[in-house]
Coordinates of C-alpha atoms in Angstrom, one line a residue:
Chain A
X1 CA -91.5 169.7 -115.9
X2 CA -93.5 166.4 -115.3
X3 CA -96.1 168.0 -118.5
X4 CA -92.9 167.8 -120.7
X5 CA -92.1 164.5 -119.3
X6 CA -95.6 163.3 -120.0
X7 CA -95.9 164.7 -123.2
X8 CA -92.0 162.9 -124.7
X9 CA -93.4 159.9 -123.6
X10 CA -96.6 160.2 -124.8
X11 CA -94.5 160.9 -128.5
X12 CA -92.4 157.4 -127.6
X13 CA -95.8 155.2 -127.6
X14 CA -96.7 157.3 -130.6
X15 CA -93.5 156.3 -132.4
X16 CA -94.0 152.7 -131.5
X17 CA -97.4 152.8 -133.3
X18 CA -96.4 154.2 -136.6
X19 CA -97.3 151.7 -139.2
X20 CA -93.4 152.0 -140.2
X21 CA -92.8 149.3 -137.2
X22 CA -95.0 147.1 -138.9
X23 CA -92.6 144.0 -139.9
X24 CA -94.5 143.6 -143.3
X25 CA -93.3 147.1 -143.9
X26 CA -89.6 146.8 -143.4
X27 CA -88.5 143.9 -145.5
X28 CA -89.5 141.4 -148.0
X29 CA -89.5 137.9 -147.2
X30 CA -87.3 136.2 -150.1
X31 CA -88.9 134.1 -152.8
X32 CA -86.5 131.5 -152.9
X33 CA -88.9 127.8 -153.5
X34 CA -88.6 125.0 -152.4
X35 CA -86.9 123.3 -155.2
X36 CA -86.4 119.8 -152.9
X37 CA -83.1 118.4 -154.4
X38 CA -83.4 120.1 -157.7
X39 CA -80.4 122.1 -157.3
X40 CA -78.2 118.8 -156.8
X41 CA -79.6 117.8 -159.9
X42 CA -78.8 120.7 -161.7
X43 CA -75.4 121.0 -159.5
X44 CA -74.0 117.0 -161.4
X45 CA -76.1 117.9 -164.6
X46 CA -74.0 120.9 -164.9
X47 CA -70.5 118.5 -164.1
X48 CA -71.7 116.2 -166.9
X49 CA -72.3 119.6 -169.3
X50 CA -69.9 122.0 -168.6
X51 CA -66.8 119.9 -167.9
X52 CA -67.3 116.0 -169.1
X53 CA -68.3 117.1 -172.7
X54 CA -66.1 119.9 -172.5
X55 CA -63.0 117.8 -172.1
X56 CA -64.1 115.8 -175.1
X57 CA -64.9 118.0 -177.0
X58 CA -61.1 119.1 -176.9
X59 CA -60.4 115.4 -177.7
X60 CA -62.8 115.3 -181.1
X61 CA -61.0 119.2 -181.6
X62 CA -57.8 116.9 -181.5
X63 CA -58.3 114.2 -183.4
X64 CA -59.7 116.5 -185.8
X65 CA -56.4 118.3 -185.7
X66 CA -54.5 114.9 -186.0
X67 CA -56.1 113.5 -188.5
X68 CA -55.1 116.8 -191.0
X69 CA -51.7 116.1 -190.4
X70 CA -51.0 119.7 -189.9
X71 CA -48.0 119.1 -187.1
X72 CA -48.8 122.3 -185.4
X73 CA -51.8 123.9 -183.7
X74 CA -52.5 127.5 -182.1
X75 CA -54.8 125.2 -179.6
X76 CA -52.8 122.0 -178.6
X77 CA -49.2 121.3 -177.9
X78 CA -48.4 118.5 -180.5
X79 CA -46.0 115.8 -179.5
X80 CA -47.0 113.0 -182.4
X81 CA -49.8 111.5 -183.6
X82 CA -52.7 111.3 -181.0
X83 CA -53.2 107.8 -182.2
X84 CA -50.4 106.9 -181.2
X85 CA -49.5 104.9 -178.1
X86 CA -48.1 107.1 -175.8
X87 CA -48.1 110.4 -177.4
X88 CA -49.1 113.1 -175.4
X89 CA -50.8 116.8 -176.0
X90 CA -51.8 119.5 -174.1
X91 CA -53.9 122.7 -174.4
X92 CA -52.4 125.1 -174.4
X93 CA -54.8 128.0 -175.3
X94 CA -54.8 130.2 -172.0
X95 CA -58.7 131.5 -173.4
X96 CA -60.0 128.0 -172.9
X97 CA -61.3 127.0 -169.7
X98 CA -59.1 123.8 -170.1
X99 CA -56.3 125.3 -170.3
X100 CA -53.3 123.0 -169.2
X101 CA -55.7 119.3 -169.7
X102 CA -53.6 116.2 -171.2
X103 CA -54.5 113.7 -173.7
X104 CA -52.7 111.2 -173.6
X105 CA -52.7 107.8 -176.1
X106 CA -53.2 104.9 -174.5
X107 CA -54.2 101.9 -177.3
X108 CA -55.8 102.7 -179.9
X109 CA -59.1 104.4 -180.2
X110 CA -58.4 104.6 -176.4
X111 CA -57.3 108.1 -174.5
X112 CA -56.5 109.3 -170.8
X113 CA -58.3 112.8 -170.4
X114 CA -56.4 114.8 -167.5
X115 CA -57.0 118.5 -165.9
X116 CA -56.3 120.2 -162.7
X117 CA -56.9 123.4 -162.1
X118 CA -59.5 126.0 -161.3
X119 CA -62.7 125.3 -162.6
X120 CA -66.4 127.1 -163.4
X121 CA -69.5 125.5 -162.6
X122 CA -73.0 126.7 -162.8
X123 CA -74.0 129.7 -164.9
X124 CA -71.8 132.9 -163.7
X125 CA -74.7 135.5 -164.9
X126 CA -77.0 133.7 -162.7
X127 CA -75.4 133.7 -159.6
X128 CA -75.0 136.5 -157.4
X129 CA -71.1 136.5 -156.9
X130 CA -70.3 135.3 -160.1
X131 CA -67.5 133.3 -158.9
X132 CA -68.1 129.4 -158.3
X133 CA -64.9 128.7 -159.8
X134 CA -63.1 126.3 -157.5
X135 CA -60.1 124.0 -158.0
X136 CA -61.1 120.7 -160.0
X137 CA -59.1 117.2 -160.6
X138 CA -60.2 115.0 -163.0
X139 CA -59.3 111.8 -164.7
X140 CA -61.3 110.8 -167.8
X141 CA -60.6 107.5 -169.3
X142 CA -62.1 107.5 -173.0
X143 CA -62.8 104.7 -175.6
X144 CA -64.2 105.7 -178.9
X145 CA -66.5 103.2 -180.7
X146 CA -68.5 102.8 -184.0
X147 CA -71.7 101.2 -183.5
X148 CA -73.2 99.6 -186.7
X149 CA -76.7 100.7 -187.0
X150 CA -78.8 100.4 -190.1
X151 CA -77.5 103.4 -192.5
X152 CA -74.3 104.4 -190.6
X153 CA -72.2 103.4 -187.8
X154 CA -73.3 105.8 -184.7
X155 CA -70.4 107.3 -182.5
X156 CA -70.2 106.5 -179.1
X157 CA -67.4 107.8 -176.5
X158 CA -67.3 105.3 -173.6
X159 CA -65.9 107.2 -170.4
X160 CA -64.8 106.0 -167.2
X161 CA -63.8 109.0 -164.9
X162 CA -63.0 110.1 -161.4
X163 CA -62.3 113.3 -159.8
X164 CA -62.6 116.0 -157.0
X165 CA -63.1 119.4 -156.3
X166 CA -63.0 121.7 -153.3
X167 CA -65.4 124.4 -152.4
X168 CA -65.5 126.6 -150.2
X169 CA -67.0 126.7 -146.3
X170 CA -65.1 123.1 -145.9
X171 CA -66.7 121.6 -148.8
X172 CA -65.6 119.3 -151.0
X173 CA -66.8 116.0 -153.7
X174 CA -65.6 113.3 -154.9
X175 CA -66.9 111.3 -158.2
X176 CA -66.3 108.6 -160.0
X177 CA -68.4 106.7 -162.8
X178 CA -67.4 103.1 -162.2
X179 CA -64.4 100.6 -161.0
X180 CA -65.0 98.6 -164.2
X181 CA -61.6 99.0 -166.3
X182 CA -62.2 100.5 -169.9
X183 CA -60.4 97.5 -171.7
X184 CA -62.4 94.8 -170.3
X185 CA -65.4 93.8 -172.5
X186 CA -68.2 94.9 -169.9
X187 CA -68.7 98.4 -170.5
X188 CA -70.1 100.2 -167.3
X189 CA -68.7 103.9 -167.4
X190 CA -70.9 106.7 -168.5
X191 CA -71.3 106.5 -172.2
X192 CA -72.2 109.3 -174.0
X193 CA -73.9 108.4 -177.2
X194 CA -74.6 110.5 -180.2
X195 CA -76.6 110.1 -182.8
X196 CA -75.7 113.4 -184.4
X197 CA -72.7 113.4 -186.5
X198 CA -69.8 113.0 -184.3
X199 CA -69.8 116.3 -182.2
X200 CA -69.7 115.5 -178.3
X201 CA -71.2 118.9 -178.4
X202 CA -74.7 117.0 -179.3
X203 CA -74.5 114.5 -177.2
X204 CA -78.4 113.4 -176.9
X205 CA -78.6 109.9 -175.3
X206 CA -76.2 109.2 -172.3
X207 CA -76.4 105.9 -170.2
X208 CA -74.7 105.0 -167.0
X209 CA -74.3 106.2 -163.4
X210 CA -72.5 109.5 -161.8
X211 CA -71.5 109.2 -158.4
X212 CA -70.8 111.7 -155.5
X213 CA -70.1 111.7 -152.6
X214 CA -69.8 115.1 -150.3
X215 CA -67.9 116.3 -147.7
X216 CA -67.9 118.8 -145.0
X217 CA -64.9 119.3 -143.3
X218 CA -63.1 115.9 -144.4
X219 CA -66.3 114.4 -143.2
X220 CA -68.8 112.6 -145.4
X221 CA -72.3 114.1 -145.4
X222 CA -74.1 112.5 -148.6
X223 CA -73.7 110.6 -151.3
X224 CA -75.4 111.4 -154.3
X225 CA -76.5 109.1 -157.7
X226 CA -77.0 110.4 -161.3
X227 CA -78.4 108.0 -163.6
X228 CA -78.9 108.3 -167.3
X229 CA -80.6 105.8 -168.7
X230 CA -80.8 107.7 -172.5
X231 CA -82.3 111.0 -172.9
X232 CA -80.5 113.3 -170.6
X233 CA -83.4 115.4 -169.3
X234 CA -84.7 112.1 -167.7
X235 CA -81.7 111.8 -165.5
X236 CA -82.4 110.7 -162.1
X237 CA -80.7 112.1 -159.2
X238 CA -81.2 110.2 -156.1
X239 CA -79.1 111.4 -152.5
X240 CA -78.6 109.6 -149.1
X241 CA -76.9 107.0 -150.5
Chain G
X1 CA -90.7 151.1 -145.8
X2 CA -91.7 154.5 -146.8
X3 CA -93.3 155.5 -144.3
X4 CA -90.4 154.9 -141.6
X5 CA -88.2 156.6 -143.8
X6 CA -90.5 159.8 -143.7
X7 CA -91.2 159.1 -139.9
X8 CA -86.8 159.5 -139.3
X9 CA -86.5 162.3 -141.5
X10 CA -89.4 164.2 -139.6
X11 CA -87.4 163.1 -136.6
X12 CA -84.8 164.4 -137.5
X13 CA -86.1 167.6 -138.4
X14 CA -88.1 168.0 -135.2
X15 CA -85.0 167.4 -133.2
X16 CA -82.4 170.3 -135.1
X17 CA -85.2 172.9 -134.3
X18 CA -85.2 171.8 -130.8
X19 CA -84.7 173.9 -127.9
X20 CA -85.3 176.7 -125.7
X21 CA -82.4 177.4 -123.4
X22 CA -82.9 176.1 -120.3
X23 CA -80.4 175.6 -117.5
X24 CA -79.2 171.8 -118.1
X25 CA -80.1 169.2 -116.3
X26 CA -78.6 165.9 -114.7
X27 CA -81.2 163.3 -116.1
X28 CA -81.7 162.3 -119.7
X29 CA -84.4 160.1 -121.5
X30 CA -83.8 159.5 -125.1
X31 CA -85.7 157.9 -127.1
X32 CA -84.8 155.6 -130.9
X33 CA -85.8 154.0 -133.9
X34 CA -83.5 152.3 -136.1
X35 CA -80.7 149.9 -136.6
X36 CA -81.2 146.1 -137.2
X37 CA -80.9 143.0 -134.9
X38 CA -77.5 141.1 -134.9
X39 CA -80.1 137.7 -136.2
X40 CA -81.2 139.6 -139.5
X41 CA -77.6 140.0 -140.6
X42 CA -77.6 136.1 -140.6
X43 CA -80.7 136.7 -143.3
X44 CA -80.0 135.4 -147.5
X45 CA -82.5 138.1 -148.1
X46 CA -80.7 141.7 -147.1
X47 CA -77.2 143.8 -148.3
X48 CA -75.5 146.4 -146.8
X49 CA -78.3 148.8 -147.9
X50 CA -80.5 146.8 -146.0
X51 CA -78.7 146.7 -143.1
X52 CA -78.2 150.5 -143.0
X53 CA -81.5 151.5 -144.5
X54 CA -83.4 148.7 -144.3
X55 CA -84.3 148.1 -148.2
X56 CA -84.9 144.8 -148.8
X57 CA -86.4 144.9 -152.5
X58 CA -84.5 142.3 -153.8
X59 CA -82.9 138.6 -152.9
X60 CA -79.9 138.0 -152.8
X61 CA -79.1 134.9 -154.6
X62 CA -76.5 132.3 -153.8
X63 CA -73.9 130.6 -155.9
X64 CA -75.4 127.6 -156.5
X65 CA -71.8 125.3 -155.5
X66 CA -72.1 122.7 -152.5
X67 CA -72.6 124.8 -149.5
X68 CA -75.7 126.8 -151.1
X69 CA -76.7 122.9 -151.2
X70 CA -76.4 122.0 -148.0
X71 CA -76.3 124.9 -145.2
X72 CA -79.1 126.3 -143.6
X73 CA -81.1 129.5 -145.8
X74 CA -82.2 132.3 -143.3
X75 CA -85.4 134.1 -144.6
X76 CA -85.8 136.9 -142.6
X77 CA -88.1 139.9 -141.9
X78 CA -87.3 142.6 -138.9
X79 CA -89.1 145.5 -137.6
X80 CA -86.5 148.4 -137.0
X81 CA -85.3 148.4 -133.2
X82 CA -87.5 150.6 -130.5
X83 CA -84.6 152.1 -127.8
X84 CA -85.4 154.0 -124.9
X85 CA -82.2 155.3 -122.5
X86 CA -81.5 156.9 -119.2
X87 CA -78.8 158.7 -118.3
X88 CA -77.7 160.0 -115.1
X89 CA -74.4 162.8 -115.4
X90 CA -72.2 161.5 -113.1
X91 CA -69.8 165.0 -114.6
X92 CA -68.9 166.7 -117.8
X93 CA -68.0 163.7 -120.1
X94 CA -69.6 160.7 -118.0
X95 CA -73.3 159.7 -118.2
X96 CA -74.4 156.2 -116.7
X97 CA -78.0 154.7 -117.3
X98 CA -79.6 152.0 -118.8
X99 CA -81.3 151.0 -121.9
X100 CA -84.2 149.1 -123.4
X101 CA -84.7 147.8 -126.7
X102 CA -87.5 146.5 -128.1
X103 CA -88.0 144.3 -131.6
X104 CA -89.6 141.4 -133.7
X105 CA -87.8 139.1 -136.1
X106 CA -90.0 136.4 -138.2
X107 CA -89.2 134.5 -141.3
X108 CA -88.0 130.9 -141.9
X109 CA -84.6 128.5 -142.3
X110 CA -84.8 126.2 -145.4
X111 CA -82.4 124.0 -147.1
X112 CA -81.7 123.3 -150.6
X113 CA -81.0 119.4 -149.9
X114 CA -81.8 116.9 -147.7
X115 CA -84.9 115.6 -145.5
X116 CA -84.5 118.6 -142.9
X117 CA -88.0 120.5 -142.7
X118 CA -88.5 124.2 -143.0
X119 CA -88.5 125.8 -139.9
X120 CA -90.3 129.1 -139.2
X121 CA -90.4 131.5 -136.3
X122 CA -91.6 134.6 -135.0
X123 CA -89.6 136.6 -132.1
X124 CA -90.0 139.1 -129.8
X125 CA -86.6 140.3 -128.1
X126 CA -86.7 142.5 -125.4
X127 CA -82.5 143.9 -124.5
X128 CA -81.6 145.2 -121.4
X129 CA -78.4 146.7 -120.6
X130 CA -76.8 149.0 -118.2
X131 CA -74.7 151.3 -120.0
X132 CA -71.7 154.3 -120.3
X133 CA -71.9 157.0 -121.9
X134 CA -68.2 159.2 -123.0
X135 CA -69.1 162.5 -123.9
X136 CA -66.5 164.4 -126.6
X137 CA -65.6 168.0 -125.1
X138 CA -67.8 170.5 -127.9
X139 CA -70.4 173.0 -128.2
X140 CA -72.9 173.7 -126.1
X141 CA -75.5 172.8 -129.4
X142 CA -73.2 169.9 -130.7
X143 CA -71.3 167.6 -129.1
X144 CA -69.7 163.9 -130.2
X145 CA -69.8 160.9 -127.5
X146 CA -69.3 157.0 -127.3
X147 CA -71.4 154.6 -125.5
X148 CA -71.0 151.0 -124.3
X149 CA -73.5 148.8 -123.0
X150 CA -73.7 145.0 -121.9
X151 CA -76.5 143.4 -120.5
X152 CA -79.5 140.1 -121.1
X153 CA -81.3 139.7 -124.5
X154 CA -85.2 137.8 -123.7
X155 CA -86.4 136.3 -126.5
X156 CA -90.1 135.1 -126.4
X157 CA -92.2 133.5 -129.4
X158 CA -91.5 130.6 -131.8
X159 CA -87.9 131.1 -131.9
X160 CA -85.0 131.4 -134.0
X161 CA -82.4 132.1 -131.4
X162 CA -81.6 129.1 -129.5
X163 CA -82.1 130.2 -126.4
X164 CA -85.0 132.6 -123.9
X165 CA -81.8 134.8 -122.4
X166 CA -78.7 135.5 -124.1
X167 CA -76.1 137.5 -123.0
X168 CA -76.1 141.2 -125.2
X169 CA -73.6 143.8 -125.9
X170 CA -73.3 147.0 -127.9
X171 CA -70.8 149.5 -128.8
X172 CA -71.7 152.9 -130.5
X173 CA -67.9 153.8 -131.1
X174 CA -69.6 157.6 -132.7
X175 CA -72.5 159.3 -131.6
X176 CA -74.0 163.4 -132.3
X177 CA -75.6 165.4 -129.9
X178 CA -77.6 168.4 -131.5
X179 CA -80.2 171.4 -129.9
X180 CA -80.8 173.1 -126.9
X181 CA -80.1 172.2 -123.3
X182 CA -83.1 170.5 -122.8
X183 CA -84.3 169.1 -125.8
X184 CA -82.0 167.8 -128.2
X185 CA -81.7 165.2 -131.7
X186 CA -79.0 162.5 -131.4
X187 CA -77.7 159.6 -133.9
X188 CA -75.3 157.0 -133.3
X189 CA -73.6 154.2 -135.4
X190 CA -74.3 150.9 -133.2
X191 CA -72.4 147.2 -133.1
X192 CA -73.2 144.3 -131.4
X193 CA -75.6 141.6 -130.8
X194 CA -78.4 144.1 -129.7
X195 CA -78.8 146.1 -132.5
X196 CA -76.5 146.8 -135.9
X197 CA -76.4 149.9 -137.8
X198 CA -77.4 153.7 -137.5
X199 CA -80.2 154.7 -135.2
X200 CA -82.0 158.1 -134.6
X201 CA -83.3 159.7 -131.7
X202 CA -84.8 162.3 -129.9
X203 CA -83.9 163.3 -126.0
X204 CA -84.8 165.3 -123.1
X205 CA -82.9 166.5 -120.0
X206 CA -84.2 167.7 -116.8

């Protein structure tokens, strides 16, 4: 009995030397690099991307629309002309990702940009889940201006915006590009300026400040500063605020 | 990797051809590999394959949104978990005993913003637990039981618990029993903060 005892045992230390115990065996340490900060500047690039030229691009799509006179669109809900004081559209396309955002007519060449609603941020191939869709507010104040430059006048959307959006695990942002109102002559928002054509889609020099400031739980744990000063891959994000 | 996997299947193997008849004894030793520390589920880089099988091939990315910015990244590598038992029939469906289990953990915490540094670690946990075993009325060659178990985790090394002793527990709610009287092949489906997931074994009564 004790020989069969012996020799289990024996088998048990055997078992523990197998080079299947050896850690490097069993798993892979992940590759993920240390990409100090990068991701917060990727996380308000993609804010300035996917949703600030988004939403005007839907107000270029409108004027566009208003200018033709048609009275009707498949994309907006008409309700006047958008130049207009006062006159308010909507989208109303359920496909686009703004579905349900207001534009309203302030003064002339002077808009209130509005959505809430559940939002996309970051690229949903990339990402494991797929699902960084969280619900967005957002207020976009908007001044169009013609710039006289040599040949032709260059088109430049003046923006002044605040907003919020809550995440998951308790977190949440606010932003906001400036206090400064949009009718006064100093001019501090974030100004996207485009010198090709008039598409917001081509935006290729953008000037001003993005701030945001994070919470966890109601509680504020950074506060974070993009700042264009022209081309927008020299944007510098700065946190701990 | 591969090499474990061949190890449990030989294991397994070695333990259905098991056994002589012998008149059955009140002692048992058995013997394990398998499962996965509570601490590796915490880990960015495993899935539930990993955390049955213990194929980690690939990360598992994160979302990218504010709280892949700001909480702590586990990176984490474990050995499968080393159990040896003890069981003492107290009568037909009751066994009481103890266990030990034995396993290392290394790999680091990171974070995607801030000034926080890297942190890395390497553990060693050692578990001990008095235990129950309920054993299922079946066949002499097969039989189904339960276990429970409670009892002190030590950790020792650089570590990524946050403490030397922690209190540990385990449930195997379903556990097999196959072979002869004395020798036999056993599996079990584990929870707790000892060890997660499905462990093999081999046993001997006398």
């Amino acid at each position: 009995m004790k020989k069969y005892i012996v020799c289990f045992l024996a088998a048990v230390l055997a078992i523990s030397c197998v080079k299947g115990m050896d850690p490097d065996d069993t798993g892979v340490v992940g590759g993920h690099s240390d990409n100090y900060n990068q991701k917060g500047r990727t996380y308000m690039m993609n804010m300035v991307d996917q949703l600030f030229a988004p939403m005007l691009e839907e107000l270029e799509q409108a004027l566009d629309v208003d200018s033709r006179q048609l009275g009707q669109s498949a994309h907006f809900d008409i309700n006047g002309s958008l130049q207009t004081p006062g006159s308010v559209w909507k989208v109303k396309a359920k496909d686009s990702a703004l579905y349900g955002m207001t534009l309203r007519c302030q003064r002339e060449e002077y808009w209130t940009l509005s959505f809430e609603g559940d939002y996309l941020l970051g690229d949903d191939i990339q990402y494991y889940d797929g699902n960084n869709v969280y619900p967005t507010n957002i207020t976009m104040a908007v001044c169009r201006e013609y710039s006289p430059q040599d040949d032709k006048p260059v088109l430049g959307w003046y923006c002044e915006l605040q907003g919020e959006r809550t995440e998951r695990e308790g977190y949440s942002c606010t932003f906001h590009s400036t206090n400064t109102p949009m009718y006064s002559s100093k001019r501090e928002g974030l100004q996207f300026l485009n010198t090709r054509g008039a598409d917001a889609a081509g935006w290729d020099k953008v000037y001003g400040n993005l701030y945001m400031s994070v919470y966890k739980n109601k509680e504020q744990v950074d506060v974070c500063c993009l700042s264009f000063e022209g081309s927008p891959s020299l944007a510098t994000f700065t946190r701990g605020l | 990797m591969q090499t474990m996997r061949k190890f449990l299947l030989i294991l397994l193997c070695l333990s259905c051809c098991a056994g002589a008849l012998h008149a059955q004894g009140r002692h048992e030793i058995n013997a394990f590999l398998g499962g996965y520390k509570a601490e590796f589920l915490q880990a960015d880089n495993t899935d539930f394959f990993g955390f049955v099988f213990g194929n980690l091939d690939f990360e598992v990315t994160h979302s990218g949104d504010l709280a892949d910015l700001y909480e702590p990244h586990y990176y984490i590598q474990s050995s499968p978990v080393l159990t040896l038992c003890y069981h003492y029939s107290i009568n037909s469906w009751l066994r009481v005993g103890a266990q030990a289990d034995l396993s290392y953990l290394s790999g680091k915490i990171t974070y995607n913003m801030g000034n926080r540094p890297r942190t890395q670690f390497k553990q060693t946990m050692l578990d001990l637990l008095p235990e129950a075993k309920f054993m299922i009325p079946g066949s002499r060659h097969f039989r189904l039981y339960g276990k429970v178990a409670a009892g002190v985790q030590m950790n020792m090394g650089t570590l990524m618990s946050s403490s030397p002793v922690e209190f540990a527990w385990e449930i195997a709610p379903i556990g097999a029993e196959w072979g002869g009287q004395r020798f036999y092949g056993n599996a079990e489906f584990c929870w707790g903060n000892v060890i997660r997931g499905i462990r093999i074994g081999m046993g001997v009564r006398f």
